[in-house]
CSV table of C-alpha atoms and ligand atoms in Angstrom, one decimal:
chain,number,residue,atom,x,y,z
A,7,UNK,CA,87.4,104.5,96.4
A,8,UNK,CA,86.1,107.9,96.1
A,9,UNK,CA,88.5,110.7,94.8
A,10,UNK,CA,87.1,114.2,94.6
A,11,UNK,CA,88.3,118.1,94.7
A,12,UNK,CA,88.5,120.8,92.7
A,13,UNK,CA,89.8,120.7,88.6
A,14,UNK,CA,92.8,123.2,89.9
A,15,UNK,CA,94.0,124.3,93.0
A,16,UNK,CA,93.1,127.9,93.4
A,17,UNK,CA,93.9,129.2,96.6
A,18,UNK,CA,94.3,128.2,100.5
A,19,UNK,CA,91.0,128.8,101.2
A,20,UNK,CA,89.3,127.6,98.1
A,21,UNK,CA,90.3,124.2,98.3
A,22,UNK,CA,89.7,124.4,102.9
A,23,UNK,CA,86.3,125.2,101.5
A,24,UNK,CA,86.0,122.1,99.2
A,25,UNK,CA,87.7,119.5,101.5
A,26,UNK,CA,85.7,120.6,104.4
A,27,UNK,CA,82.1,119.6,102.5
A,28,UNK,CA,83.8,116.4,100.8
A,29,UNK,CA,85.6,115.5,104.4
A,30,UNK,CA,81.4,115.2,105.5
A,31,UNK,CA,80.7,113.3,102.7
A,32,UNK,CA,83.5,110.4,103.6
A,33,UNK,CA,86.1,111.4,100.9
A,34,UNK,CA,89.2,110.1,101.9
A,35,UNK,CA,91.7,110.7,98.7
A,36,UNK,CA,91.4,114.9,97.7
A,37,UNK,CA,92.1,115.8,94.0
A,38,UNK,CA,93.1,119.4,92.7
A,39,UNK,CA,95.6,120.3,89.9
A,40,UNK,CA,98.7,122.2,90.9
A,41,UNK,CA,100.6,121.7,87.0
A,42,UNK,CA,97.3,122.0,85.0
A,43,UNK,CA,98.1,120.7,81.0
A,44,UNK,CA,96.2,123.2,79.6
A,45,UNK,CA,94.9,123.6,75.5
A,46,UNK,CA,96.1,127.1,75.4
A,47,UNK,CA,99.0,128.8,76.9
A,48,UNK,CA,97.1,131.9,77.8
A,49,UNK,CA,94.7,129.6,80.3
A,50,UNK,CA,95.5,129.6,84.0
A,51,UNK,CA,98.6,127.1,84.1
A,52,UNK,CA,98.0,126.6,88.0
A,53,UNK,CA,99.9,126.9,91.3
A,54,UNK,CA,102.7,124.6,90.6
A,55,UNK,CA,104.8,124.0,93.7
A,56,UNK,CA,103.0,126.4,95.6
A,57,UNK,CA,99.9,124.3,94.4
A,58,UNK,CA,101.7,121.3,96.2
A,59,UNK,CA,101.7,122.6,99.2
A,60,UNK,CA,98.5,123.5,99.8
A,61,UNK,CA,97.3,120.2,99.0
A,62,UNK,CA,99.0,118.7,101.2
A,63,UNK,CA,98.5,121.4,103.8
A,64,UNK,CA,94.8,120.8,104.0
A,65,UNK,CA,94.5,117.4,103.0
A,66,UNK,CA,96.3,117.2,106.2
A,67,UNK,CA,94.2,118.8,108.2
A,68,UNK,CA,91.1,116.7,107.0
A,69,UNK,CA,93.3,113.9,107.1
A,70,UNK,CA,92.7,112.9,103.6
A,71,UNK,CA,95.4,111.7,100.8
A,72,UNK,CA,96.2,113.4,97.7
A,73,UNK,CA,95.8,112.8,94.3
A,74,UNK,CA,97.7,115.5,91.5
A,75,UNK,CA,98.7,115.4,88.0
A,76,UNK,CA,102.7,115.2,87.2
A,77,UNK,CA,103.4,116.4,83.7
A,78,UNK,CA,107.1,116.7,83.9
A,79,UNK,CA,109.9,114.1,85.6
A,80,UNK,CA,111.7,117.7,86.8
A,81,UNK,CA,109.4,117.8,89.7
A,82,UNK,CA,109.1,114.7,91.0
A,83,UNK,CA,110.8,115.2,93.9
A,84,UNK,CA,108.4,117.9,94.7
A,85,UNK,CA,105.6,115.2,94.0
A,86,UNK,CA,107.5,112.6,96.4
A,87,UNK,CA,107.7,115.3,99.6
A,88,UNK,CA,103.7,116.9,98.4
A,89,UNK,CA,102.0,113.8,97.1
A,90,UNK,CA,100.0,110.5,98.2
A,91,UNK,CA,98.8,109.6,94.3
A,92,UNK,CA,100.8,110.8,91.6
A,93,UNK,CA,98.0,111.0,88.6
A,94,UNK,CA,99.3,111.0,84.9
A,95,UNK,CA,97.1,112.8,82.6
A,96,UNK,CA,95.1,111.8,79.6
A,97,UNK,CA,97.8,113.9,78.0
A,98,UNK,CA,100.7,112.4,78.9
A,99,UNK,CA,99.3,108.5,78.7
A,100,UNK,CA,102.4,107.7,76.0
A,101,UNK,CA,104.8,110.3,77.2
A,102,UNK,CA,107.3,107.3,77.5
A,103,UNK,CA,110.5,109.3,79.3
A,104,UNK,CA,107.6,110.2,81.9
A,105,UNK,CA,106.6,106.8,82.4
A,106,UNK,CA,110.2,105.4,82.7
A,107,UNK,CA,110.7,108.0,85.5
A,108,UNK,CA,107.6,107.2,87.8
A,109,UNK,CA,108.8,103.5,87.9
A,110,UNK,CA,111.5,104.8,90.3
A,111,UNK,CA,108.8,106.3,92.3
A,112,UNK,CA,107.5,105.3,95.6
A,113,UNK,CA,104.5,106.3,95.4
A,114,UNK,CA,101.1,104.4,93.4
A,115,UNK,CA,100.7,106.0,90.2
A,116,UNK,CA,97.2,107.1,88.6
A,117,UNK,CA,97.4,106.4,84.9
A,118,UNK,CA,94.5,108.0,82.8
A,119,UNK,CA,93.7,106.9,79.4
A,120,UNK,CA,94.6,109.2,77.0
A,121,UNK,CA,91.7,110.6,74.6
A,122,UNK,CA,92.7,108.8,71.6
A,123,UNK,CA,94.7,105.2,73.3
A,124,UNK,CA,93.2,101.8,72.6
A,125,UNK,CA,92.5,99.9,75.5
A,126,UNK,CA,95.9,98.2,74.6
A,127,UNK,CA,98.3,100.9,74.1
A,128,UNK,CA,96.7,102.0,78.1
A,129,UNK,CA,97.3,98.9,79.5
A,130,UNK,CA,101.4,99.0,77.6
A,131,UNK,CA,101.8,102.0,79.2
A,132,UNK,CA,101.3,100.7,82.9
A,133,UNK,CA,103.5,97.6,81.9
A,134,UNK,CA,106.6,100.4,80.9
A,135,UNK,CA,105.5,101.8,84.8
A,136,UNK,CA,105.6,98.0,86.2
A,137,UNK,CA,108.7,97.0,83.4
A,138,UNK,CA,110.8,100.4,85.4
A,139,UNK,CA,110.1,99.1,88.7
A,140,UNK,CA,106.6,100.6,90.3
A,141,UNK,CA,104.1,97.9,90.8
A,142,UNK,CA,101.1,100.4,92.0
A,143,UNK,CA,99.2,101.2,89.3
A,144,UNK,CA,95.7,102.7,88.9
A,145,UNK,CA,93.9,103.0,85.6
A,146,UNK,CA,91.6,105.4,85.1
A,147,UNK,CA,89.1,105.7,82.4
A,148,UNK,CA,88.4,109.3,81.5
A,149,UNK,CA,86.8,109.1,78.2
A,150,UNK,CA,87.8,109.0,74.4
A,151,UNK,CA,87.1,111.1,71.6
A,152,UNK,CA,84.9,110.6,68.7
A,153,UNK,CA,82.8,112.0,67.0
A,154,UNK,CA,80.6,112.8,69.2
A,155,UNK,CA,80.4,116.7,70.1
A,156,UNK,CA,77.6,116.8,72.7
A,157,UNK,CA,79.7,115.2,75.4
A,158,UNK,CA,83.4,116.9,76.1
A,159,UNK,CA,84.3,112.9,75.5
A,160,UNK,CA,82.8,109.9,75.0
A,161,UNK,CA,82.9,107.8,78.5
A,162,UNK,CA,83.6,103.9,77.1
A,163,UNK,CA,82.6,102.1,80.5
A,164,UNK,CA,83.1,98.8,78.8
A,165,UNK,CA,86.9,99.4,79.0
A,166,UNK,CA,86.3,98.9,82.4
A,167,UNK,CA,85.2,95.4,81.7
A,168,UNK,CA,87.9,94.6,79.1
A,169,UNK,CA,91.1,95.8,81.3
A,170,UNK,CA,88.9,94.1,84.3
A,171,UNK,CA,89.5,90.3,81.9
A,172,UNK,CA,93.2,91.2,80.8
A,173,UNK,CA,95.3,92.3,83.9
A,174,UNK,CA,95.2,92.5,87.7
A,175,UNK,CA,95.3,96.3,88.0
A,176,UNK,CA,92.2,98.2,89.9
A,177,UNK,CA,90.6,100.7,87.3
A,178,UNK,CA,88.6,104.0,88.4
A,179,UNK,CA,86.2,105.9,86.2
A,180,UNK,CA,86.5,109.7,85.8
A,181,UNK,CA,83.0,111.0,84.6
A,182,UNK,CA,84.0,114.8,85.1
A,183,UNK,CA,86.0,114.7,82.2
A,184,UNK,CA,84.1,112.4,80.2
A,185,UNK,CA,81.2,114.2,80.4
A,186,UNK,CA,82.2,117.7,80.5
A,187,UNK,CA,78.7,118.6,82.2
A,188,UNK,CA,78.0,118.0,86.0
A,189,UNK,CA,74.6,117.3,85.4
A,190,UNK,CA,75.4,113.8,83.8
A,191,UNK,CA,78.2,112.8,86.5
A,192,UNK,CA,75.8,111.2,88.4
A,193,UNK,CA,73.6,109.4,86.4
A,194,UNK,CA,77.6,108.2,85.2
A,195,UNK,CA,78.9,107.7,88.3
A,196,UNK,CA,76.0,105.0,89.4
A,197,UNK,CA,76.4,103.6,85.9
A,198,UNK,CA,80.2,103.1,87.1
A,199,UNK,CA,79.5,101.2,90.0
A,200,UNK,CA,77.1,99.3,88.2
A,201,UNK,CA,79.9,98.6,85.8
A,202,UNK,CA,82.1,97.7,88.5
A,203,UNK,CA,84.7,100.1,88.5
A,204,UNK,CA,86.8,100.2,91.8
A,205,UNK,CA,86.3,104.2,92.2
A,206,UNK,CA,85.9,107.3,90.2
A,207,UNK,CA,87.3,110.6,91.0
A,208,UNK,CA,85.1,113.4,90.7
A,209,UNK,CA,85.6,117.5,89.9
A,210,UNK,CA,83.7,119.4,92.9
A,211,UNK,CA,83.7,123.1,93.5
A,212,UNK,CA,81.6,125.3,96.1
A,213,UNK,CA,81.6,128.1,93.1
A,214,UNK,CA,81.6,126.3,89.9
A,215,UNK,CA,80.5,129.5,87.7
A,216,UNK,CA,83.9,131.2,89.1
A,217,UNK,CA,86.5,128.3,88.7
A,218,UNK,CA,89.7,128.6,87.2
A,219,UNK,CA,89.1,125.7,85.2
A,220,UNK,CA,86.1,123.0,84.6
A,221,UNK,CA,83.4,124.6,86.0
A,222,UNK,CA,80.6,123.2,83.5
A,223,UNK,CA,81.6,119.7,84.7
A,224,UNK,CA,82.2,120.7,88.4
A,225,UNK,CA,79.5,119.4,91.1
A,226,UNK,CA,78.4,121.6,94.3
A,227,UNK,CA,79.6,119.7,97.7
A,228,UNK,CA,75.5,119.5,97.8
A,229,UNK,CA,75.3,117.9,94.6
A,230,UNK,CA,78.4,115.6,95.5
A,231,UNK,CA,76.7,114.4,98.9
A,232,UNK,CA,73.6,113.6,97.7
A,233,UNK,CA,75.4,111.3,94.7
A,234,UNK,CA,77.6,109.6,97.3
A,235,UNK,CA,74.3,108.6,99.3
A,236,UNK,CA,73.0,107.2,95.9
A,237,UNK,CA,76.3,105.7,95.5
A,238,UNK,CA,76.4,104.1,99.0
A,239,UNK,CA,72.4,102.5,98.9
A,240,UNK,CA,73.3,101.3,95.1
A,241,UNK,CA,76.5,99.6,96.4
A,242,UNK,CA,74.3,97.9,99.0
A,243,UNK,CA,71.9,96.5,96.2
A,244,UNK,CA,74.7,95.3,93.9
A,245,UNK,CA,77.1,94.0,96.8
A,246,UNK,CA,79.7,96.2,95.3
A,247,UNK,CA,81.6,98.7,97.1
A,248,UNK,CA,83.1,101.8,96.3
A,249,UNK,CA,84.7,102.9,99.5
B,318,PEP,C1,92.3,116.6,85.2
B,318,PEP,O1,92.1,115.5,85.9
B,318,PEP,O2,92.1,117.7,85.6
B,318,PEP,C2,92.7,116.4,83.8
B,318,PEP,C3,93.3,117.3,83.1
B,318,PEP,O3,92.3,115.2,83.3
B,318,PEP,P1,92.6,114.5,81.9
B,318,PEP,O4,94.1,114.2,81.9
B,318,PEP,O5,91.8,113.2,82.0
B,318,PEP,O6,92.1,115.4,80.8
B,319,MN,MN1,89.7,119.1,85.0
């Protein structure tokens, strides 16, 4: 399952812009940040509610779901009218009052790994989701930290592998933020399917040296429809299939 949009939602017509070229390239599930968890306060925080609307707005238009990051259980109400997929950040993974709240949600819940979780502590955290009461959970490897400064984060695609032997839950790979630089994501993103993951979601913007966030990870729509035609013949060859 392909998820891909824009690191925030900027504007109306920013993300129009965006859907339109994914909505070509068969995206059905359309990501953008409207509550952005930002390192410093000063950095754009995003649209918030206003943020939820547009998402929804024109991911109806292209008749596509949504995908957005809840940091806080104050909105979810807002994230329940907005919202198809409500993601939980790397940030958030252990934020345990958050977790307790989304099992009362309706809707299926995108769990990221956080940068520093063992694959253990990841796969706790959907069980507190499950233990409250929400059975649709999504993992989603987004890379760890180490050492290693070349890459924003260091992508571990054999977690995909180990959560694949020790629970039932479909896992997605996020190569955007694991690689902080677009010109890996899709060497990454075939190395994914290869690896069997059961999607990835993927930062795309039309203007990547103006965005409000991520643009050094950020593919073109060009860029994005030309991996997804990779993706699609490699899919064929392995008799995997990301949708
Ligand atoms: C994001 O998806 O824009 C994001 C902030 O991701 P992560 O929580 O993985 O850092
Ligand atoms: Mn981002």
């Amino acid at each position: 399952m392909m998820m891909a949009g824009p690191c925030s939602v900027e504007s109306e017509d920013q993300l129009r812009t965006i859907a339109r070229e994914l909505k070509k390239s068969g995206v059905k599930i359309l990501r953008g940040g409207a509550y952005k968890p930002r390192t410093s306060p000063y950095a754009f925080q995003g649209l918030e509610v206003e943020g939820l609307k547009i998402l929804r707005k024109v991911a109806d238009e292209f008749d596509m779901l949504v995908v957005t990051e809840l940091m806080s259980p104050d909105v979810l109400d807002e994230f329940e009218t907005y919202v198809d997929i409500i993601q939980i950040g790397a940030r958030n993974m252990q934020n345990f009052s958050l977790l307790k709240a989304l099992g009362k949600s309706t809707k299926p819940i995108l769990l990221k790994r956080g940068m520093a979780a063992t694959i253990q502590e990841w796969l706790m955290s959907a069980e507190y989701i499950m233990a409250y009461g929400n059975d649709d959970v999504i993992l989603c490897e987004r890379g760890i930290r180490t050492y290693e400064t070349y890459t924003r984060n260091t992508l571990d695609i054999s977690s995909v592998l180990a959560v694949k032997e020790l629970s039932h839950l479909p896992v997605i790979i996020d190569p955007s933020h694991a690689a902080g630089r677009w010109n890996m994501i899709e060497s990454l993103s075939l190395a994914s399917l290869a690896v069997g993951a059961h999607g990835l979601i993927v930062e795309v913007h039309h203007d990547p040296e103006h965005a409000m966030s991520d643009g050094a990870q950020s593919l073109k729509p060009k860029k994005y429809a030309e991996m997804a035609i990779k993706l699609d013949k490699v899919s064929k060859v392995l008799d995997k299939k990301l949708v």
